[in-house]
Amino acid sequence: HTGTFGGDWATKPSIFAEYALKFFPKKGRILEIGTGKGGDAGFFQSLGYEVVATDFSEEALRMAKRNFKGVEFINLDTTHGLPFKNNSFDVVYSHMSLHYFDAQTTRKIFKDIHRILKTNGIFAIIANTIDDPEKDTKDFLELENGFYKNTNKNILKRYFSIQSMEEFIHSLFNILLLDNKGEVIYKIKLKTLIRFIGRKGLAQEPFLR
């Protein structure tokens, strides 16, 4: 994360949050999946959005709750389904948290996101890139196309391409943005992450690539 909002990098808005904001409605209800320490959730809440933020890690959520009092934080395993009503969010947002699943699970999650979004709602995601050199090291075993196991750390990861992301969102969302120009700064800086921003609707729209 990088930006100008409080604390260390994990409590500041990410590059993607600041960029994706221009696609969001001016007000409304946002669900963030995989909030971590809550930097993006707190950023959106500070701008007047109603924010619900989930994470699998109770430790991360404890820190997020200390930093950002106006956000509703929920401990949630996304693979078990999203416990929200149909058409209940204006935006679903995810920063580097929906790339840990096999194809079947990924499709299930994306369909669930479609379900809880209002018509014309926005889905914004940044995720691992197939261009990440780590997947080509000896510790990574490909289990299915784009989906790998780190045999050293016993971690599963998906590495999206523009084409594979397009296949996962096909028939669910109209594409507003789909490219491999996403940036994130952790221990190193990556500039080839997969970004997707789409709208729940029927008619196809022109999109940026």
Short mmCIF file of N, CA and C in Angstrom, two decimals, residues 8-138:
data_model
loop_
_atom_site.label_atom_id
_atom_site.label_comp_id
_atom_site.label_asym_id
_atom_site.label_seq_id
_atom_site.Cartn_x
_atom_site.Cartn_y
_atom_site.Cartn_z
N ASP A 8 1.40 3.10 9.02
CA ASP A 8 2.36 2.49 8.12
C ASP A 8 1.69 2.10 6.82
N TRP A 9 2.43 1.38 5.93
CA TRP A 9 1.91 1.10 4.59
C TRP A 9 0.60 0.33 4.62
N ALA A 10 0.41 -0.53 5.63
CA ALA A 10 -0.78 -1.38 5.67
C ALA A 10 -2.03 -0.62 6.11
N THR A 11 -1.87 0.60 6.62
CA THR A 11 -3.03 1.39 7.02
C THR A 11 -3.23 2.60 6.13
N LYS A 12 -2.53 2.62 5.01
CA LYS A 12 -2.72 3.68 4.01
C LYS A 12 -3.50 3.12 2.82
N PRO A 13 -4.14 3.98 2.03
CA PRO A 13 -4.81 3.46 0.83
C PRO A 13 -3.79 2.97 -0.18
N SER A 14 -4.14 1.91 -0.87
CA SER A 14 -3.26 1.37 -1.91
C SER A 14 -3.34 2.22 -3.17
N ILE A 15 -2.37 2.03 -4.05
CA ILE A 15 -2.38 2.68 -5.36
C ILE A 15 -3.66 2.33 -6.10
N PHE A 16 -4.07 1.07 -6.01
CA PHE A 16 -5.26 0.62 -6.73
C PHE A 16 -6.54 1.25 -6.16
N ALA A 17 -6.62 1.39 -4.83
CA ALA A 17 -7.81 2.00 -4.23
C ALA A 17 -7.99 3.42 -4.73
N GLU A 18 -6.92 4.17 -4.78
CA GLU A 18 -7.00 5.56 -5.23
C GLU A 18 -7.37 5.62 -6.71
N TYR A 19 -6.87 4.66 -7.51
CA TYR A 19 -7.18 4.64 -8.94
C TYR A 19 -8.62 4.19 -9.19
N ALA A 20 -9.04 3.11 -8.52
CA ALA A 20 -10.37 2.53 -8.77
C ALA A 20 -11.49 3.47 -8.36
N LEU A 21 -11.20 4.38 -7.46
CA LEU A 21 -12.22 5.27 -6.91
C LEU A 21 -12.98 6.03 -7.99
N LYS A 22 -12.31 6.37 -9.08
CA LYS A 22 -12.97 7.16 -10.12
C LYS A 22 -14.07 6.37 -10.85
N PHE A 23 -14.09 5.04 -10.68
CA PHE A 23 -15.13 4.21 -11.28
C PHE A 23 -16.32 4.01 -10.33
N PHE A 24 -16.15 4.40 -9.06
CA PHE A 24 -17.18 4.15 -8.05
C PHE A 24 -18.28 5.21 -8.13
N PRO A 25 -19.49 4.88 -7.69
CA PRO A 25 -20.50 5.92 -7.51
C PRO A 25 -20.04 6.88 -6.42
N LYS A 26 -20.61 8.08 -6.40
CA LYS A 26 -20.16 9.11 -5.46
C LYS A 26 -20.49 8.76 -4.02
N LYS A 27 -21.46 7.90 -3.81
CA LYS A 27 -21.81 7.45 -2.47
C LYS A 27 -22.36 6.03 -2.57
N GLY A 28 -22.48 5.36 -1.43
CA GLY A 28 -23.03 4.01 -1.46
C GLY A 28 -22.35 3.09 -0.48
N ARG A 29 -22.62 1.79 -0.66
CA ARG A 29 -22.16 0.75 0.26
C ARG A 29 -21.09 -0.10 -0.42
N ILE A 30 -19.93 -0.22 0.22
CA ILE A 30 -18.79 -0.95 -0.34
C ILE A 30 -18.51 -2.18 0.52
N LEU A 31 -18.30 -3.32 -0.15
CA LEU A 31 -17.77 -4.51 0.51
C LEU A 31 -16.33 -4.69 0.06
N GLU A 32 -15.41 -4.73 1.03
CA GLU A 32 -14.03 -5.09 0.71
C GLU A 32 -13.77 -6.50 1.17
N ILE A 33 -13.28 -7.34 0.26
CA ILE A 33 -12.93 -8.72 0.57
C ILE A 33 -11.42 -8.81 0.75
N GLY A 34 -10.99 -9.28 1.92
CA GLY A 34 -9.55 -9.38 2.20
C GLY A 34 -8.96 -8.05 2.60
N THR A 35 -9.48 -7.44 3.62
CA THR A 35 -9.09 -6.08 3.99
C THR A 35 -7.71 -5.98 4.63
N GLY A 36 -7.21 -7.09 5.18
CA GLY A 36 -5.92 -7.01 5.87
C GLY A 36 -6.02 -6.09 7.08
N LYS A 37 -5.13 -5.11 7.16
CA LYS A 37 -5.12 -4.19 8.30
C LYS A 37 -6.03 -2.99 8.08
N GLY A 38 -6.79 -2.99 6.97
CA GLY A 38 -7.89 -2.06 6.84
C GLY A 38 -7.61 -0.72 6.17
N GLY A 39 -6.43 -0.56 5.55
CA GLY A 39 -6.09 0.72 4.97
C GLY A 39 -7.05 1.21 3.92
N ASP A 40 -7.41 0.33 2.98
CA ASP A 40 -8.33 0.75 1.92
C ASP A 40 -9.74 0.96 2.46
N ALA A 41 -10.16 0.09 3.37
CA ALA A 41 -11.50 0.23 3.96
C ALA A 41 -11.61 1.57 4.70
N GLY A 42 -10.59 1.92 5.45
CA GLY A 42 -10.59 3.18 6.17
C GLY A 42 -10.59 4.37 5.24
N PHE A 43 -9.87 4.24 4.14
CA PHE A 43 -9.83 5.30 3.12
C PHE A 43 -11.22 5.53 2.54
N PHE A 44 -11.89 4.45 2.14
CA PHE A 44 -13.24 4.59 1.56
C PHE A 44 -14.21 5.16 2.59
N GLN A 45 -14.11 4.71 3.83
CA GLN A 45 -15.00 5.20 4.87
C GLN A 45 -14.78 6.69 5.12
N SER A 46 -13.53 7.14 5.05
CA SER A 46 -13.22 8.55 5.28
C SER A 46 -13.83 9.45 4.21
N LEU A 47 -14.16 8.87 3.05
CA LEU A 47 -14.75 9.63 1.95
C LEU A 47 -16.28 9.61 2.00
N GLY A 48 -16.84 8.96 3.00
CA GLY A 48 -18.29 8.99 3.18
C GLY A 48 -19.02 7.73 2.77
N TYR A 49 -18.29 6.71 2.30
CA TYR A 49 -18.94 5.45 1.94
C TYR A 49 -19.27 4.64 3.20
N GLU A 50 -20.32 3.85 3.13
CA GLU A 50 -20.59 2.85 4.15
C GLU A 50 -19.79 1.60 3.79
N VAL A 51 -18.91 1.16 4.69
CA VAL A 51 -17.96 0.11 4.33
C VAL A 51 -18.10 -1.10 5.24
N VAL A 52 -18.22 -2.27 4.60
CA VAL A 52 -18.13 -3.56 5.27
C VAL A 52 -16.86 -4.23 4.76
N ALA A 53 -16.02 -4.70 5.67
CA ALA A 53 -14.73 -5.26 5.25
C ALA A 53 -14.52 -6.62 5.90
N THR A 54 -14.11 -7.60 5.10
CA THR A 54 -13.92 -8.96 5.60
C THR A 54 -12.46 -9.38 5.50
N ASP A 55 -12.10 -10.33 6.35
CA ASP A 55 -10.79 -10.96 6.24
C ASP A 55 -10.82 -12.29 6.95
N PHE A 56 -9.95 -13.19 6.51
CA PHE A 56 -9.82 -14.52 7.11
C PHE A 56 -9.01 -14.47 8.40
N SER A 57 -8.13 -13.46 8.51
CA SER A 57 -7.20 -13.36 9.64
C SER A 57 -7.79 -12.55 10.79
N GLU A 58 -7.99 -13.18 11.91
CA GLU A 58 -8.48 -12.48 13.09
C GLU A 58 -7.45 -11.47 13.60
N GLU A 59 -6.18 -11.81 13.48
CA GLU A 59 -5.12 -10.91 13.94
C GLU A 59 -5.14 -9.61 13.14
N ALA A 60 -5.25 -9.72 11.80
CA ALA A 60 -5.31 -8.52 10.96
C ALA A 60 -6.53 -7.68 11.30
N LEU A 61 -7.66 -8.35 11.53
CA LEU A 61 -8.90 -7.63 11.83
C LEU A 61 -8.82 -6.90 13.17
N ARG A 62 -8.13 -7.47 14.14
CA ARG A 62 -7.97 -6.78 15.42
C ARG A 62 -7.25 -5.45 15.22
N MET A 63 -6.21 -5.46 14.40
CA MET A 63 -5.48 -4.24 14.12
C MET A 63 -6.33 -3.26 13.33
N ALA A 64 -7.09 -3.78 12.35
CA ALA A 64 -7.95 -2.92 11.53
C ALA A 64 -9.01 -2.23 12.40
N LYS A 65 -9.57 -2.98 13.32
CA LYS A 65 -10.61 -2.43 14.19
C LYS A 65 -10.06 -1.32 15.08
N ARG A 66 -8.80 -1.45 15.49
CA ARG A 66 -8.19 -0.40 16.31
C ARG A 66 -7.96 0.87 15.50
N ASN A 67 -7.61 0.70 14.23
CA ASN A 67 -7.25 1.85 13.39
C ASN A 67 -8.45 2.57 12.81
N PHE A 68 -9.54 1.82 12.52
CA PHE A 68 -10.65 2.40 11.76
C PHE A 68 -11.98 2.06 12.43
N LYS A 69 -12.51 3.02 13.16
CA LYS A 69 -13.68 2.78 14.00
C LYS A 69 -15.00 2.77 13.22
N GLY A 70 -15.03 3.42 12.04
CA GLY A 70 -16.30 3.56 11.34
C GLY A 70 -16.63 2.45 10.37
N VAL A 71 -15.76 1.43 10.29
CA VAL A 71 -15.93 0.34 9.34
C VAL A 71 -16.49 -0.89 10.06
N GLU A 72 -17.39 -1.61 9.41
CA GLU A 72 -17.89 -2.88 9.95
C GLU A 72 -16.97 -4.00 9.48
N PHE A 73 -16.20 -4.57 10.41
CA PHE A 73 -15.26 -5.63 10.07
C PHE A 73 -15.85 -6.99 10.42
N ILE A 74 -15.68 -7.97 9.51
CA ILE A 74 -16.25 -9.30 9.68
C ILE A 74 -15.18 -10.35 9.38
N ASN A 75 -15.02 -11.30 10.30
CA ASN A 75 -14.12 -12.44 10.06
C ASN A 75 -14.83 -13.43 9.15
N LEU A 76 -14.27 -13.68 7.97
CA LEU A 76 -14.98 -14.46 6.96
C LEU A 76 -14.02 -15.23 6.06
N ASP A 77 -14.35 -16.50 5.83
CA ASP A 77 -13.68 -17.31 4.81
C ASP A 77 -14.53 -17.21 3.54
N THR A 78 -14.02 -16.51 2.55
CA THR A 78 -14.77 -16.23 1.33
C THR A 78 -15.22 -17.49 0.61
N THR A 79 -14.47 -18.58 0.76
CA THR A 79 -14.82 -19.82 0.06
C THR A 79 -16.12 -20.43 0.59
N HIS A 80 -16.55 -20.00 1.76
CA HIS A 80 -17.79 -20.53 2.33
C HIS A 80 -19.01 -19.74 1.88
N GLY A 81 -18.81 -18.74 1.03
CA GLY A 81 -19.90 -17.93 0.54
C GLY A 81 -19.96 -16.58 1.24
N LEU A 82 -20.59 -15.62 0.59
CA LEU A 82 -20.72 -14.27 1.14
C LEU A 82 -22.10 -14.15 1.80
N PRO A 83 -22.15 -13.92 3.11
CA PRO A 83 -23.42 -13.96 3.85
C PRO A 83 -24.20 -12.64 3.76
N PHE A 84 -24.44 -12.21 2.54
CA PHE A 84 -25.12 -10.94 2.32
C PHE A 84 -26.29 -11.15 1.36
N LYS A 85 -27.28 -10.28 1.45
CA LYS A 85 -28.46 -10.38 0.62
C LYS A 85 -28.14 -10.03 -0.84
N ASN A 86 -28.97 -10.52 -1.74
CA ASN A 86 -28.86 -10.16 -3.14
C ASN A 86 -28.95 -8.64 -3.29
N ASN A 87 -28.19 -8.09 -4.24
CA ASN A 87 -28.31 -6.67 -4.61
C ASN A 87 -28.13 -5.73 -3.42
N SER A 88 -27.14 -6.02 -2.58
CA SER A 88 -27.00 -5.25 -1.34
C SER A 88 -25.78 -4.32 -1.30
N PHE A 89 -24.91 -4.35 -2.33
CA PHE A 89 -23.74 -3.49 -2.34
C PHE A 89 -23.63 -2.72 -3.66
N ASP A 90 -23.12 -1.51 -3.57
CA ASP A 90 -22.85 -0.70 -4.76
C ASP A 90 -21.49 -1.03 -5.36
N VAL A 91 -20.55 -1.47 -4.51
CA VAL A 91 -19.19 -1.81 -4.94
C VAL A 91 -18.72 -3.03 -4.17
N VAL A 92 -18.06 -3.96 -4.87
CA VAL A 92 -17.26 -5.00 -4.22
C VAL A 92 -15.83 -4.80 -4.67
N TYR A 93 -14.92 -4.74 -3.70
CA TYR A 93 -13.53 -4.36 -3.96
C TYR A 93 -12.61 -5.40 -3.31
N SER A 94 -11.53 -5.73 -4.03
CA SER A 94 -10.56 -6.68 -3.48
C SER A 94 -9.15 -6.31 -3.92
N HIS A 95 -8.25 -6.19 -2.96
CA HIS A 95 -6.85 -5.86 -3.23
C HIS A 95 -5.97 -7.04 -2.84
N MET A 96 -5.48 -7.77 -3.84
CA MET A 96 -4.52 -8.85 -3.65
C MET A 96 -5.01 -9.92 -2.67
N SER A 97 -6.29 -10.32 -2.82
CA SER A 97 -6.81 -11.32 -1.88
C SER A 97 -7.66 -12.41 -2.53
N LEU A 98 -7.93 -12.32 -3.82
CA LEU A 98 -8.77 -13.33 -4.47
C LEU A 98 -7.99 -14.15 -5.49
N HIS A 99 -6.73 -14.41 -5.18
CA HIS A 99 -5.92 -15.21 -6.10
C HIS A 99 -5.32 -16.44 -5.40
N TYR A 100 -6.10 -17.04 -4.52
CA TYR A 100 -5.61 -18.21 -3.79
C TYR A 100 -6.42 -19.48 -4.07
N PHE A 101 -7.24 -19.47 -5.13
CA PHE A 101 -8.23 -20.52 -5.28
C PHE A 101 -8.16 -21.20 -6.65
N ASP A 102 -8.60 -22.46 -6.67
CA ASP A 102 -8.68 -23.17 -7.95
C ASP A 102 -9.78 -22.56 -8.81
N ALA A 103 -9.86 -22.99 -10.05
CA ALA A 103 -10.78 -22.36 -11.01
C ALA A 103 -12.24 -22.48 -10.56
N GLN A 104 -12.62 -23.65 -10.07
CA GLN A 104 -14.01 -23.87 -9.65
C GLN A 104 -14.39 -22.93 -8.51
N THR A 105 -13.51 -22.79 -7.53
CA THR A 105 -13.78 -21.91 -6.39
C THR A 105 -13.79 -20.45 -6.81
N THR A 106 -12.86 -20.07 -7.69
CA THR A 106 -12.82 -18.69 -8.18
C THR A 106 -14.11 -18.33 -8.89
N ARG A 107 -14.61 -19.21 -9.74
CA ARG A 107 -15.88 -18.96 -10.44
C ARG A 107 -17.03 -18.81 -9.44
N LYS A 108 -17.05 -19.67 -8.43
CA LYS A 108 -18.09 -19.61 -7.40
C LYS A 108 -18.07 -18.26 -6.68
N ILE A 109 -16.88 -17.78 -6.33
CA ILE A 109 -16.75 -16.51 -5.62
C ILE A 109 -17.19 -15.35 -6.51
N PHE A 110 -16.78 -15.36 -7.77
CA PHE A 110 -17.15 -14.27 -8.68
C PHE A 110 -18.67 -14.24 -8.91
N LYS A 111 -19.30 -15.41 -8.98
CA LYS A 111 -20.76 -15.46 -9.13
C LYS A 111 -21.45 -14.92 -7.88
N ASP A 112 -20.86 -15.20 -6.71
CA ASP A 112 -21.42 -14.70 -5.46
C ASP A 112 -21.28 -13.18 -5.39
N ILE A 113 -20.17 -12.67 -5.86
CA ILE A 113 -19.98 -11.21 -5.92
C ILE A 113 -21.02 -10.59 -6.83
N HIS A 114 -21.25 -11.20 -7.98
CA HIS A 114 -22.29 -10.72 -8.91
C HIS A 114 -23.65 -10.70 -8.22
N ARG A 115 -23.94 -11.73 -7.44
CA ARG A 115 -25.23 -11.83 -6.77
C ARG A 115 -25.47 -10.69 -5.79
N ILE A 116 -24.46 -10.34 -5.00
CA ILE A 116 -24.67 -9.34 -3.94
C ILE A 116 -24.56 -7.91 -4.45
N LEU A 117 -24.07 -7.73 -5.68
CA LEU A 117 -23.99 -6.38 -6.25
C LEU A 117 -25.35 -5.93 -6.77
N LYS A 118 -25.62 -4.66 -6.60
CA LYS A 118 -26.81 -4.06 -7.22
C LYS A 118 -26.60 -3.99 -8.73
N THR A 119 -27.68 -3.88 -9.49
CA THR A 119 -27.56 -3.65 -10.92
C THR A 119 -26.75 -2.38 -11.14
N ASN A 120 -25.81 -2.44 -12.04
CA ASN A 120 -24.85 -1.37 -12.32
C ASN A 120 -23.81 -1.20 -11.22
N GLY A 121 -23.77 -2.13 -10.25
CA GLY A 121 -22.73 -2.10 -9.23
C GLY A 121 -21.36 -2.40 -9.81
N ILE A 122 -20.32 -1.99 -9.10
CA ILE A 122 -18.94 -2.08 -9.58
C ILE A 122 -18.17 -3.17 -8.83
N PHE A 123 -17.46 -4.01 -9.59
CA PHE A 123 -16.52 -4.98 -9.02
C PHE A 123 -15.12 -4.55 -9.43
N ALA A 124 -14.26 -4.32 -8.43
CA ALA A 124 -12.89 -3.87 -8.69
C ALA A 124 -11.92 -4.79 -7.98
N ILE A 125 -10.98 -5.35 -8.75
CA ILE A 125 -10.03 -6.31 -8.19
C ILE A 125 -8.65 -6.10 -8.80
N ILE A 126 -7.63 -6.24 -7.95
CA ILE A 126 -6.25 -6.32 -8.42
C ILE A 126 -5.70 -7.63 -7.87
N ALA A 127 -4.95 -8.37 -8.72
CA ALA A 127 -4.55 -9.73 -8.34
C ALA A 127 -3.20 -10.09 -8.94
N ASN A 128 -2.67 -11.23 -8.47
CA ASN A 128 -1.39 -11.74 -8.97
C ASN A 128 -1.35 -11.78 -10.49
N THR A 129 -0.15 -11.57 -11.02
CA THR A 129 0.07 -11.60 -12.46
C THR A 129 0.82 -12.85 -12.89
N ILE A 130 0.48 -13.37 -14.04
CA ILE A 130 1.19 -14.53 -14.60
C ILE A 130 2.65 -14.19 -14.90
N ASP A 131 2.95 -12.88 -14.95
CA ASP A 131 4.33 -12.43 -15.22
C ASP A 131 5.20 -12.40 -13.97
N ASP A 132 4.63 -12.77 -12.81
CA ASP A 132 5.42 -12.78 -11.58
C ASP A 132 6.49 -13.87 -11.67
N PRO A 133 7.76 -13.52 -11.54
CA PRO A 133 8.83 -14.52 -11.69
C PRO A 133 8.86 -15.57 -10.59
N GLU A 134 8.20 -15.33 -9.46
CA GLU A 134 8.29 -16.30 -8.35
C GLU A 134 7.69 -17.65 -8.72
N LYS A 135 6.68 -17.66 -9.60
CA LYS A 135 6.01 -18.91 -9.94
C LYS A 135 6.91 -19.83 -10.78
N ASP A 136 7.99 -19.29 -11.32
CA ASP A 136 8.88 -20.07 -12.17
C ASP A 136 10.05 -20.68 -11.38
N THR A 137 10.06 -20.49 -10.06
CA THR A 137 11.13 -21.06 -9.26
C THR A 137 10.85 -22.53 -8.97
N LYS A 138 11.85 -23.23 -8.47
CA LYS A 138 11.75 -24.68 -8.27
C LYS A 138 10.73 -25.07 -7.20
#
